[in-house]
Coordinates of C-alpha atoms in Angstrom, one line a residue:
Chain A
M1249 CA 11.6 -4.4 -22.9
P1250 CA 7.9 -4.7 -22.4
A1251 CA 6.6 -4.3 -18.8
D1252 CA 6.0 -7.5 -16.9
L1253 CA 2.4 -8.0 -15.9
K1254 CA 2.9 -11.3 -14.1
C1255 CA 1.8 -11.5 -10.5
K1256 CA 1.8 -14.1 -7.8
I1257 CA -0.7 -14.9 -5.1
A1258 CA 0.0 -17.7 -2.6
G1259 CA 2.6 -19.3 -4.9
V1260 CA 0.3 -19.3 -7.9
E1261 CA 1.6 -17.3 -10.8
F1262 CA -0.8 -15.4 -13.0
A1263 CA 0.0 -14.1 -16.5
N1264 CA -1.5 -10.7 -15.6
P1265 CA -3.5 -9.3 -12.6
I1266 CA -6.8 -9.3 -14.4
M1267 CA -9.3 -12.0 -13.5
T1268 CA -13.1 -12.3 -14.1
A1269 CA -15.3 -11.9 -11.1
S1270 CA -17.5 -14.8 -10.0
G1271 CA -20.9 -14.7 -11.5
C1272 CA -19.8 -12.5 -14.3
A1273 CA -18.3 -15.0 -16.7
G1274 CA -20.3 -18.2 -16.1
Y1275 CA -18.0 -21.2 -16.5
G1276 CA -16.0 -19.5 -19.2
E1277 CA -17.7 -21.0 -22.2
E1278 CA -19.4 -17.9 -23.5
L1279 CA -16.3 -15.7 -23.1
A1280 CA -14.2 -18.3 -24.9
Q1281 CA -16.4 -17.8 -28.0
I1282 CA -15.3 -14.2 -28.0
Y1283 CA -11.5 -14.5 -27.2
P1284 CA -9.1 -17.1 -25.9
L1285 CA -9.2 -17.2 -22.1
S1286 CA -5.4 -17.2 -22.0
N1287 CA -5.8 -13.5 -22.2
L1288 CA -7.0 -13.5 -18.6
G1289 CA -4.9 -13.8 -15.5
A1290 CA -7.5 -16.2 -14.2
L1291 CA -11.1 -17.2 -14.8
V1292 CA -13.2 -17.2 -11.6
T1293 CA -16.2 -19.4 -12.0
K1294 CA -19.8 -18.8 -11.0
S1295 CA -20.4 -20.0 -7.4
I1296 CA -20.6 -23.7 -7.2
S1297 CA -22.9 -25.2 -4.6
L1298 CA -23.5 -28.8 -3.5
K1299 CA -26.8 -29.0 -5.2
V1300 CA -28.1 -27.5 -8.5
R1301 CA -29.6 -24.1 -7.8
P1302 CA -32.1 -22.7 -10.4
G1303 CA -31.8 -19.2 -9.0
H1304 CA -34.5 -16.6 -8.2
P1305 CA -37.5 -16.0 -10.4
P1306 CA -37.2 -12.9 -12.6
P1307 CA -36.9 -10.0 -12.5
R1308 CA -33.4 -10.6 -11.3
T1309 CA -31.7 -7.4 -12.3
V1310 CA -32.3 -3.6 -12.2
E1311 CA -30.1 -1.0 -13.7
T1312 CA -29.2 1.8 -11.3
P1313 CA -27.0 4.9 -11.9
G1314 CA -23.5 3.6 -12.6
G1315 CA -24.5 0.1 -11.5
L1316 CA -26.5 -3.0 -11.5
L1317 CA -28.7 -4.5 -8.7
N1318 CA -28.8 -8.2 -9.1
A1319 CA -30.5 -11.0 -7.3
I1320 CA -29.6 -14.0 -9.4
G1321 CA -29.8 -16.3 -6.4
L1322 CA -26.5 -18.3 -7.0
A1323 CA -28.0 -20.1 -9.9
N1324 CA -25.5 -22.8 -10.8
V1325 CA -25.2 -26.4 -12.0
G1326 CA -24.1 -27.8 -8.7
I1327 CA -20.8 -29.7 -8.0
D1328 CA -21.7 -32.9 -9.8
R1329 CA -22.6 -31.4 -13.1
F1330 CA -19.7 -28.8 -12.7
L1331 CA -17.2 -31.6 -12.5
K1332 CA -18.8 -33.6 -15.3
E1333 CA -19.8 -30.9 -17.7
K1334 CA -17.7 -27.8 -17.1
V1335 CA -14.3 -29.1 -15.9
P1336 CA -13.5 -30.9 -19.2
F1337 CA -13.8 -27.5 -20.9
L1338 CA -11.9 -25.6 -18.2
E1339 CA -9.1 -28.1 -18.3
K1340 CA -8.4 -27.2 -21.9
Q1341 CA -8.2 -23.4 -21.2
K1342 CA -4.7 -22.0 -20.9
T1343 CA -5.6 -19.8 -18.0
K1344 CA -5.6 -20.3 -14.2
V1345 CA -9.0 -21.4 -12.9
I1346 CA -10.3 -20.3 -9.5
V1347 CA -13.5 -22.1 -8.5
N1348 CA -15.9 -20.0 -6.4
V1349 CA -17.7 -22.1 -3.8
A1350 CA -21.0 -21.3 -2.0
G1351 CA -22.8 -23.2 0.7
S1352 CA -25.7 -23.0 3.1
T1353 CA -24.0 -24.9 5.8
I1354 CA -20.3 -25.5 6.7
D1355 CA -20.7 -29.1 5.7
E1356 CA -21.8 -28.1 2.3
Y1357 CA -18.7 -25.9 1.9
V1358 CA -16.6 -28.8 3.1
E1359 CA -18.1 -31.3 0.7
V1360 CA -17.8 -29.1 -2.4
C1361 CA -14.2 -28.1 -1.4
S1362 CA -13.2 -31.7 -0.9
R1363 CA -14.6 -32.7 -4.3
L1364 CA -12.6 -29.8 -5.8
N1365 CA -9.4 -30.9 -4.1
D1366 CA -9.5 -33.9 -6.4
C1367 CA -10.0 -31.7 -9.4
S1368 CA -6.6 -30.5 -10.5
C1369 CA -8.2 -27.9 -12.8
A1370 CA -9.1 -25.8 -9.7
D1371 CA -5.8 -23.9 -9.2
M1372 CA -7.4 -22.1 -6.2
I1373 CA -10.8 -21.8 -4.7
E1374 CA -12.6 -18.7 -3.7
L1375 CA -15.0 -19.1 -0.8
N1376 CA -18.2 -17.0 -1.3
I1377 CA -19.0 -16.2 2.3
S1378 CA -20.6 -13.0 1.3
C1379 CA -23.5 -13.4 -1.2
P1380 CA -26.1 -10.8 -0.2
N1381 CA -29.0 -12.2 -2.1
V1382 CA -29.7 -15.7 -0.8
N1383 CA -31.6 -16.2 2.4
E1384 CA -29.8 -19.1 3.7
G1385 CA -26.0 -19.2 3.9
G1386 CA -23.8 -16.9 1.9
I1387 CA -23.4 -13.7 3.7
E1388 CA -24.3 -15.1 7.2
F1389 CA -20.9 -16.7 7.2
G1390 CA -19.0 -13.6 6.1
T1391 CA -20.6 -11.1 8.6
S1392 CA -19.4 -12.9 11.7
P1393 CA -15.7 -13.1 12.4
K1394 CA -16.2 -16.4 14.2
L1395 CA -18.2 -18.1 11.4
T1396 CA -15.7 -16.7 8.9
E1397 CA -12.8 -18.3 10.7
K1398 CA -14.7 -21.6 11.2
T1399 CA -15.8 -21.8 7.5
V1400 CA -12.4 -21.1 6.2
A1401 CA -10.8 -23.5 8.6
A1402 CA -13.2 -26.2 7.6
A1403 CA -12.4 -25.7 3.9
R1404 CA -8.7 -25.5 4.7
K1405 CA -8.8 -29.0 6.1
V1406 CA -10.0 -30.5 2.9
F1407 CA -8.6 -28.3 0.1
K1408 CA -4.9 -28.5 -0.2
R1409 CA -4.2 -25.7 -2.7
P1410 CA -4.6 -22.0 -2.0
I1411 CA -7.9 -20.6 -0.6
I1412 CA -9.2 -17.1 -1.2
A1413 CA -12.0 -15.8 1.1
K1414 CA -14.4 -13.4 -0.7
L1415 CA -15.5 -10.8 1.8
A1416 CA -18.7 -8.8 2.1
P1417 CA -18.8 -5.0 2.4
N1418 CA -21.9 -5.2 4.5
V1419 CA -20.1 -5.3 7.8
T1420 CA -18.9 -2.9 10.5
S1421 CA -15.3 -3.7 10.2
I1422 CA -14.1 -5.6 7.1
A1423 CA -10.5 -5.7 8.6
E1424 CA -11.8 -7.8 11.5
I1425 CA -13.4 -10.3 9.1
A1426 CA -10.2 -10.3 7.0
N1427 CA -8.1 -11.2 10.1
A1428 CA -10.6 -13.9 11.0
A1429 CA -10.2 -15.4 7.5
E1430 CA -6.4 -15.3 7.9
Q1431 CA -6.8 -17.1 11.3
G1432 CA -8.9 -19.7 9.6
G1433 CA -6.1 -20.4 7.1
A1434 CA -7.0 -18.3 4.0
D1435 CA -4.2 -17.5 1.6
A1436 CA -5.7 -14.5 0.0
L1437 CA -8.8 -12.2 0.2
S1438 CA -11.2 -11.0 -2.5
I1439 CA -12.5 -7.6 -1.6
I1440 CA -15.5 -6.9 -2.0
N1441 CA -18.6 -8.8 -2.9
S1442 CA -21.7 -6.8 -3.9
V1443 CA -23.3 -4.2 -1.6
I1444 CA -26.8 -4.8 -0.4
G1445 CA -29.4 -2.6 -2.1
T1446 CA -32.9 -2.4 -3.3
A1447 CA -35.2 -0.4 -5.7
V1448 CA -39.0 0.1 -5.9
D1449 CA -41.4 0.8 -8.8
I1450 CA -43.1 4.1 -8.0
D1451 CA -46.2 3.2 -9.9
S1452 CA -46.9 -0.3 -8.7
W1453 CA -45.2 0.3 -5.3
Q1454 CA -43.6 -3.1 -5.7
P1455 CA -39.9 -3.9 -5.3
L1456 CA -38.2 -4.1 -8.7
L1457 CA -36.5 -7.4 -7.8
T1458 CA -38.6 -10.5 -7.0
N1459 CA -36.1 -11.1 -4.2
I1460 CA -36.6 -7.5 -2.9
N1461 CA -32.9 -7.0 -2.0
G1462 CA -30.1 -7.5 -4.4
G1463 CA -26.4 -6.9 -4.6
L1464 CA -25.2 -3.6 -6.1
T1465 CA -22.2 -3.8 -8.4
G1466 CA -20.6 -1.7 -11.1
P1467 CA -18.8 1.7 -11.1
A1468 CA -21.1 3.0 -8.4
I1469 CA -19.4 0.8 -5.7
K1470 CA -15.8 1.4 -6.7
P1471 CA -15.0 4.1 -4.1
I1472 CA -16.6 1.9 -1.4
A1473 CA -14.5 -1.1 -2.5
L1474 CA -11.3 0.9 -2.8
A1475 CA -11.7 2.1 0.8
M1476 CA -12.2 -1.4 2.0
V1477 CA -9.1 -2.7 0.1
S1478 CA -7.1 0.1 1.6
S1479 CA -8.3 -0.6 5.1
V1480 CA -7.6 -4.4 4.9
Y1481 CA -4.2 -3.8 3.3
R1482 CA -3.1 -1.8 6.3
K1483 CA -4.4 -4.2 8.9
C1484 CA -4.0 -7.7 7.4
N1485 CA -1.1 -9.5 5.9
L1486 CA -2.9 -11.5 3.2
P1487 CA -2.6 -10.6 -0.5
I1488 CA -5.7 -8.9 -1.8
I1489 CA -7.7 -9.3 -5.0
G1490 CA -9.6 -6.0 -5.5
I1491 CA -13.2 -6.1 -6.9
G1492 CA -15.8 -3.5 -7.5
G1493 CA -16.6 -1.4 -10.5
I1494 CA -13.5 -2.0 -12.5
T1495 CA -14.1 -0.9 -16.0
D1496 CA -10.7 0.3 -17.4
Y1497 CA -7.0 0.3 -16.6
K1498 CA -7.2 3.4 -14.5
D1499 CA -9.5 1.6 -12.0
V1500 CA -7.0 -1.3 -11.9
I1501 CA -4.2 1.1 -11.0
E1502 CA -6.2 2.7 -8.2
Y1503 CA -6.8 -0.8 -6.7
L1504 CA -3.1 -1.7 -7.0
L1505 CA -2.0 1.5 -5.4
Y1506 CA -4.3 0.9 -2.5
G1507 CA -2.7 -2.5 -2.0
A1508 CA -4.4 -5.1 -4.3
T1509 CA -2.1 -7.6 -5.9
A1510 CA -4.7 -8.5 -8.6
V1511 CA -8.2 -7.5 -9.5
Q1512 CA -11.4 -9.0 -10.8
V1513 CA -13.5 -7.4 -13.5
G1514 CA -17.2 -8.2 -13.1
T1515 CA -20.1 -6.0 -14.2
A1516 CA -18.0 -4.4 -16.9
L1517 CA -17.9 -7.7 -18.7
F1518 CA -21.6 -7.3 -19.2
V1519 CA -21.0 -4.1 -21.1
D1520 CA -17.9 -5.2 -22.9
P1521 CA -16.9 -8.9 -22.7
S1522 CA -13.5 -7.9 -24.1
A1523 CA -12.9 -5.4 -21.3
P1524 CA -10.0 -7.5 -19.8
L1525 CA -8.1 -7.4 -23.1
K1526 CA -8.3 -3.6 -23.4
I1527 CA -7.3 -3.3 -19.7
V1528 CA -4.2 -5.5 -20.2
K1529 CA -3.2 -3.5 -23.3
D1530 CA -3.6 -0.1 -21.6
L1531 CA -1.9 -1.3 -18.4
K1532 CA 1.2 -2.2 -20.4
K1533 CA 1.2 1.2 -22.0
Y1534 CA 0.8 2.9 -18.6
L1535 CA 3.7 0.9 -17.1
K1536 CA 5.9 1.8 -20.0
E1537 CA 5.0 5.5 -19.7
K1538 CA 5.8 5.4 -16.0
K1539 CA 9.0 3.5 -16.7
L1540 CA 8.0 0.6 -14.4
K1541 CA 9.4 -2.8 -15.1
S1542 CA 6.6 -4.8 -13.3
V1543 CA 3.0 -4.2 -12.4
T1544 CA 3.9 -5.4 -8.9
E1545 CA 5.8 -2.1 -8.4
L1546 CA 2.4 -0.4 -8.0
I1547 CA 1.1 -2.5 -5.1
G1548 CA 0.4 -0.4 -2.0
K1549 CA 2.3 2.6 -3.4
V1550 CA -0.4 5.2 -2.7
R1551 CA 1.3 8.3 -1.2
R1552 CA -0.6 9.0 1.9
Chain B
M387 CA -23.0 -20.1 -34.9
T388 CA -21.0 -17.0 -35.8
K389 CA -18.7 -15.6 -33.2
P390 CA -20.1 -12.3 -31.8
T391 CA -17.8 -9.3 -32.4
C392 CA -17.8 -5.9 -30.9
E393 CA -17.3 -3.1 -33.4
D394 CA -17.6 0.7 -33.7
T395 CA -20.1 1.5 -36.5
L396 CA -21.5 4.8 -37.9
V397 CA -25.1 5.8 -38.4
V398 CA -25.2 5.9 -42.2
K399 CA -28.9 6.5 -42.5
K400 CA -31.6 7.7 -40.2
R401 CA -35.3 7.7 -41.0
D402 CA -38.1 9.2 -39.0
L403 CA -40.9 6.8 -39.3
K404 CA -43.3 9.1 -37.4
N405 CA -45.0 8.7 -34.0
D406 CA -41.6 8.2 -32.3
Y407 CA -40.5 5.3 -34.5
Y408 CA -37.0 5.5 -36.1
S409 CA -34.9 3.4 -38.3
L410 CA -31.1 3.6 -38.0
V411 CA -28.8 1.9 -40.5
L412 CA -25.4 1.2 -38.9
A413 CA -22.3 0.3 -40.8
P414 CA -19.7 -1.1 -41.3
F415 CA -20.4 -4.2 -39.2
S416 CA -18.2 -7.1 -40.4
Q417 CA -20.7 -9.7 -39.3
A418 CA -23.7 -8.1 -41.0
K419 CA -23.8 -10.9 -43.6
S420 CA -24.2 -13.6 -41.0
I421 CA -27.0 -12.0 -39.0
Q422 CA -30.2 -14.1 -39.2
P423 CA -33.8 -13.0 -38.5
G424 CA -34.5 -13.1 -34.8
Q425 CA -31.0 -12.3 -33.8
F426 CA -30.1 -9.1 -32.1
V427 CA -27.3 -6.6 -31.6
H428 CA -26.4 -5.2 -28.2
I429 CA -25.8 -1.5 -28.5
R430 CA -23.7 0.6 -26.2
L431 CA -25.2 4.0 -25.9
P432 CA -23.1 7.1 -26.3
S433 CA -24.0 8.4 -22.9
T434 CA -22.2 8.5 -19.6
D435 CA -25.5 8.2 -17.8
I436 CA -26.3 4.7 -19.1
Y437 CA -23.9 2.0 -18.4
F438 CA -25.5 -1.1 -19.9
R439 CA -26.1 -2.0 -23.5
R440 CA -29.5 -2.1 -25.0
A441 CA -30.6 -5.1 -27.2
F442 CA -32.3 -4.5 -30.5
S443 CA -33.5 -7.1 -32.9
V444 CA -32.2 -6.6 -36.4
A445 CA -34.8 -5.3 -39.0
S446 CA -32.6 -5.9 -42.1
V447 CA -29.0 -6.3 -43.2
S448 CA -27.1 -5.4 -46.3
P449 CA -24.3 -7.9 -46.5
V450 CA -22.5 -6.1 -49.3
K451 CA -22.5 -2.7 -47.6
E452 CA -22.0 -4.4 -44.2
E453 CA -25.1 -2.5 -42.9
V454 CA -27.4 -3.4 -40.0
E455 CA -30.8 -1.8 -39.6
I456 CA -32.7 -1.4 -36.4
I457 CA -36.1 0.0 -35.9
F458 CA -37.3 1.2 -32.5
K459 CA -39.8 3.4 -30.8
V460 CA -38.6 6.0 -28.4
F461 CA -39.9 4.6 -25.1
G462 CA -37.3 4.9 -22.3
R463 CA -34.0 6.6 -21.5
G464 CA -32.0 4.4 -23.9
T465 CA -34.2 4.8 -27.0
K466 CA -34.5 8.5 -26.3
I467 CA -30.7 8.8 -26.8
L468 CA -30.8 6.6 -29.9
G469 CA -33.7 8.7 -31.4
K470 CA -31.5 11.8 -31.1
L471 CA -28.6 10.3 -33.0
C472 CA -27.7 11.7 -36.4
K473 CA -26.0 10.4 -39.6
G474 CA -22.3 10.2 -38.8
N475 CA -22.6 9.5 -35.1
S476 CA -20.8 6.4 -33.9
L477 CA -22.3 3.4 -32.1
D478 CA -20.6 0.4 -30.6
L479 CA -22.3 -2.9 -31.7
L480 CA -21.9 -6.3 -30.1
G481 CA -23.4 -9.1 -32.2
P482 CA -24.8 -11.1 -33.8
L483 CA -26.4 -12.6 -30.6
G484 CA -29.1 -15.0 -29.9
V485 CA -30.9 -18.0 -31.5
P486 CA -32.5 -17.0 -34.8
F487 CA -35.9 -18.1 -36.2
S488 CA -35.8 -21.4 -38.1
F489 CA -37.2 -21.0 -41.6
P490 CA -40.3 -22.9 -42.5
N491 CA -40.0 -25.2 -45.4
K492 CA -41.3 -23.8 -48.7
K493 CA -44.5 -25.9 -48.6
E494 CA -45.5 -24.5 -45.3
R495 CA -47.6 -21.4 -44.9
A496 CA -46.1 -18.9 -42.5
V497 CA -48.5 -17.1 -40.2
I498 CA -46.6 -14.2 -38.8
V499 CA -48.0 -12.3 -35.9
A500 CA -46.5 -8.9 -35.2
G501 CA -47.5 -6.6 -32.4
G502 CA -46.4 -3.0 -32.2
V503 CA -42.6 -2.6 -31.8
G504 CA -42.3 -6.4 -32.3
F505 CA -42.5 -6.2 -36.1
P506 CA -38.8 -5.6 -37.1
P507 CA -37.5 -9.1 -36.7
L508 CA -40.6 -10.6 -38.4
M509 CA -40.2 -8.2 -41.4
F510 CA -36.6 -9.4 -41.6
L511 CA -37.9 -13.0 -41.4
A512 CA -40.4 -12.5 -44.2
E513 CA -37.8 -10.8 -46.4
K514 CA -35.2 -13.6 -45.9
M515 CA -37.9 -16.2 -46.5
I516 CA -38.7 -14.6 -49.9
E517 CA -35.0 -14.3 -50.7
K518 CA -34.7 -18.1 -50.0
G519 CA -37.5 -18.8 -52.5
H520 CA -40.6 -18.9 -50.3
N521 CA -43.7 -17.8 -52.2
P522 CA -44.7 -14.4 -50.7
K523 CA -48.3 -15.4 -51.1
Q524 CA -47.6 -18.1 -48.6
I525 CA -46.7 -15.5 -46.0
E526 CA -49.7 -14.2 -43.9
F527 CA -48.4 -11.2 -42.0
F528 CA -50.7 -10.1 -39.2
Y529 CA -49.6 -6.7 -37.9
G530 CA -51.4 -5.1 -35.0
G531 CA -51.0 -1.8 -33.2
R532 CA -52.9 0.7 -31.1
S533 CA -53.8 2.9 -34.0
K534 CA -52.9 3.5 -37.7
A535 CA -50.0 5.8 -36.7
E536 CA -48.5 2.9 -34.7
L537 CA -48.3 0.7 -37.8
V538 CA -45.1 1.7 -39.6
E539 CA -43.2 0.6 -42.7
L540 CA -46.5 -0.5 -44.3
S541 CA -45.4 0.4 -47.9
R542 CA -42.2 -1.6 -47.3
L543 CA -44.2 -4.6 -46.2
K544 CA -46.7 -4.3 -49.1
K545 CA -43.9 -4.2 -51.6
M546 CA -42.7 -7.6 -50.4
G547 CA -45.9 -9.0 -52.0
I548 CA -46.9 -10.8 -48.7
K549 CA -50.5 -11.0 -47.5
L550 CA -50.8 -8.2 -45.0
H551 CA -53.6 -8.2 -42.4
L552 CA -53.7 -5.1 -40.3
S553 CA -55.5 -4.5 -37.1
T554 CA -55.7 -1.6 -34.7
D555 CA -57.2 -1.3 -31.2
D556 CA -59.2 1.8 -32.3
G557 CA -60.1 0.6 -35.7
S558 CA -58.3 3.4 -37.5
A559 CA -56.7 0.8 -39.8
G560 CA -57.6 -2.8 -40.7
T561 CA -59.7 -4.8 -38.3
K562 CA -60.7 -3.2 -35.1
G563 CA -59.4 -5.0 -32.0
L564 CA -56.4 -7.1 -31.0
V565 CA -54.3 -8.8 -33.7
I566 CA -55.0 -12.2 -32.2
G567 CA -58.7 -12.2 -33.3
P568 CA -58.0 -12.2 -37.0
V569 CA -55.2 -14.7 -36.5
E570 CA -57.4 -17.2 -34.8
Q571 CA -60.1 -16.8 -37.5
Y572 CA -57.5 -17.4 -40.2
L573 CA -56.1 -20.5 -38.4
K574 CA -59.6 -22.0 -37.9
K575 CA -60.3 -21.6 -41.7
H576 CA -57.0 -23.2 -42.7
L577 CA -56.6 -26.0 -40.2
K578 CA -55.9 -28.6 -42.9
E579 CA -52.9 -26.7 -44.3
K580 CA -49.4 -27.0 -43.1
I581 CA -48.8 -23.9 -41.1
K582 CA -46.0 -22.5 -39.0
L583 CA -46.6 -19.6 -36.6
F584 CA -44.2 -16.9 -35.8
G585 CA -44.7 -14.1 -33.2
C586 CA -43.1 -11.1 -31.7
G587 CA -44.7 -8.4 -29.7
P588 CA -46.1 -7.6 -26.2
E589 CA -46.2 -10.4 -23.7
K590 CA -50.0 -10.6 -23.8
M591 CA -49.9 -11.1 -27.5
L592 CA -47.1 -13.7 -27.2
K593 CA -49.1 -15.6 -24.6
A594 CA -52.2 -15.6 -26.9
V595 CA -50.1 -16.8 -29.9
D596 CA -48.6 -19.5 -27.7
E597 CA -52.1 -20.6 -26.6
L598 CA -53.3 -20.6 -30.2
G599 CA -50.4 -22.8 -31.3
L600 CA -51.2 -25.3 -28.5
K601 CA -54.9 -25.2 -29.1
Y602 CA -54.7 -25.9 -32.8
D603 CA -51.6 -28.0 -32.6
I604 CA -49.6 -25.7 -34.8
K605 CA -45.8 -25.5 -34.3
G606 CA -44.1 -22.2 -34.4
Q607 CA -41.7 -19.8 -32.7
L608 CA -41.9 -16.7 -30.5
A609 CA -39.3 -14.0 -30.1
I610 CA -39.2 -12.8 -26.6
E611 CA -38.0 -9.5 -25.3
A612 CA -36.2 -9.0 -22.0
L613 CA -33.9 -6.5 -20.3
M614 CA -30.4 -8.0 -20.8
P615 CA -27.5 -6.7 -18.9
C616 CA -24.9 -8.8 -20.9
G617 CA -26.6 -10.3 -23.9
V618 CA -24.1 -13.1 -24.2
G619 CA -25.3 -15.6 -21.6
I620 CA -23.0 -14.8 -18.6
C621 CA -25.1 -12.7 -16.2
L622 CA -28.2 -14.8 -16.0
G623 CA -30.2 -11.6 -15.6
C624 CA -32.6 -12.0 -18.5
V625 CA -34.1 -15.4 -17.6
V626 CA -37.7 -16.5 -18.3
P627 CA -39.5 -19.4 -16.5
L628 CA -40.0 -22.5 -18.6
K629 CA -43.2 -24.6 -18.5
A630 CA -41.1 -27.6 -17.8
G631 CA -39.6 -25.9 -14.8
G632 CA -36.4 -24.0 -14.4
F633 CA -35.3 -21.0 -16.4
A634 CA -33.9 -20.2 -19.8
R635 CA -31.7 -17.2 -20.8
V636 CA -33.5 -15.0 -23.3
C637 CA -30.2 -13.8 -24.7
C638 CA -28.6 -17.0 -25.7
D639 CA -31.2 -19.8 -25.2
G640 CA -33.5 -17.5 -27.0
P641 CA -34.7 -14.9 -27.8
V642 CA -36.5 -17.2 -30.2
F643 CA -38.2 -20.1 -28.4
E644 CA -40.5 -22.8 -29.7
I645 CA -44.2 -22.4 -28.9
G646 CA -45.1 -24.1 -25.7
V647 CA -41.8 -23.8 -24.0
V648 CA -41.8 -20.6 -22.1
N649 CA -44.1 -19.7 -19.3
I650 CA -45.0 -16.3 -20.6
A651 CA -45.9 -14.0 -17.7
C652 CA -48.2 -11.0 -18.1

């Protein structure tokens, strides 16, 4: 019998634990040209804000050893166009859809979440309270336990299906923020968003990103993210979606062993849009070799 | 548009074009037949040090042999690795990607402006135009570089029967000076003809071609280069500002844009 890859978070069942990370798969249209999205556990959309955001002027990305620094600036179509132009496509996809939400005030989060509550296509929402490269909003909410709780609680009031809080690594104690999100009514946690970083051109002495700071992603941040997942797993009761540098099935297993229930693949999609398919295939093989019936048997099983 | 696919190919032919320029022919790539001039392939480098793919416009294809040719100059870390590859080495290709050039109609004269490493997609364009029945004498190919050594594949271009106009910064071949000078002179002389402009090269050259197109009211297209983390439109990392405001993704809204659309920075 083939190993079972199904997993469940806050009552929502996923075909497998492999999701796309927000900002790394757009609204799904481009990936769907390459393979059916039903291969994914879930598609997590780009952050949706109340208004259209054109994003930062280029250059927006810099390649770093084992990673990518980006300052896209939450470029997105805004909630109106998302509902009108992107949802009809997403409704046809046979995968779970998690809509990532960003705001620069709590009211903005509330309005976007409330509009999404009426959109049955959004199986869950993921609150981006941790974007490191916009000046207003984003990370400000996710670096203070109080604001985290307040933002999640405000979204909780208007969105009736499960809410995931996506946490920033740029904090002193991520477990404290995780507990605040739980207090606010979050059903799950995505750990981690990108790590603040920067880079400079040594000839012009100018920063390589127009925005100066960016978010570091890719394999370079995997050990950081793993440690954070491990820390939160031990100190908080919410299910965890692990994010950071996942490129192949081995990375996924590490995250599950440290306590993640599912994972999101981000930067690796830029290198290989089909990475999730390969991961799923290899994960099945691994489970069979280890004689495990379900992928859930790996969760939190690290031998300390 | 053809679905992009990701396939392992082999280097079936490598040519040293001198002065750090190389041609690699990669095969088999099942989508070779559907690649159009201006489109690119995104190449994963066989190196643990470099994580992201590198985009290369296609220089030619052989549909029967499922071959894809790229021509590049060793410039940075990525091209350095590619330049060291040998026949038989394998390379992972993702493609075809991007919006191709649209072919001019056969009555139009094509004025093609190639600067340095920007010539491969334009050579491909000229070749495909001829294949589709365009008179080679109706193709004016302006090719500029720093010096004679920087102009490669000249015999191949000459064989196509197109009108080749060379220019070099140092005067070691063709007209001395930037390629844009002879282009403007040509346009001025032929203002009454139906002309379509095509350009690919350094930003300064593209900006000049864009300005010429607008100045003489000549339509055309420019292929723009950008660093592209994903190449398929999802990362939004390769955007360029538009004159009308906002941004466009070079990888999938381009790399070929109409003249007058992109606010070319340089």
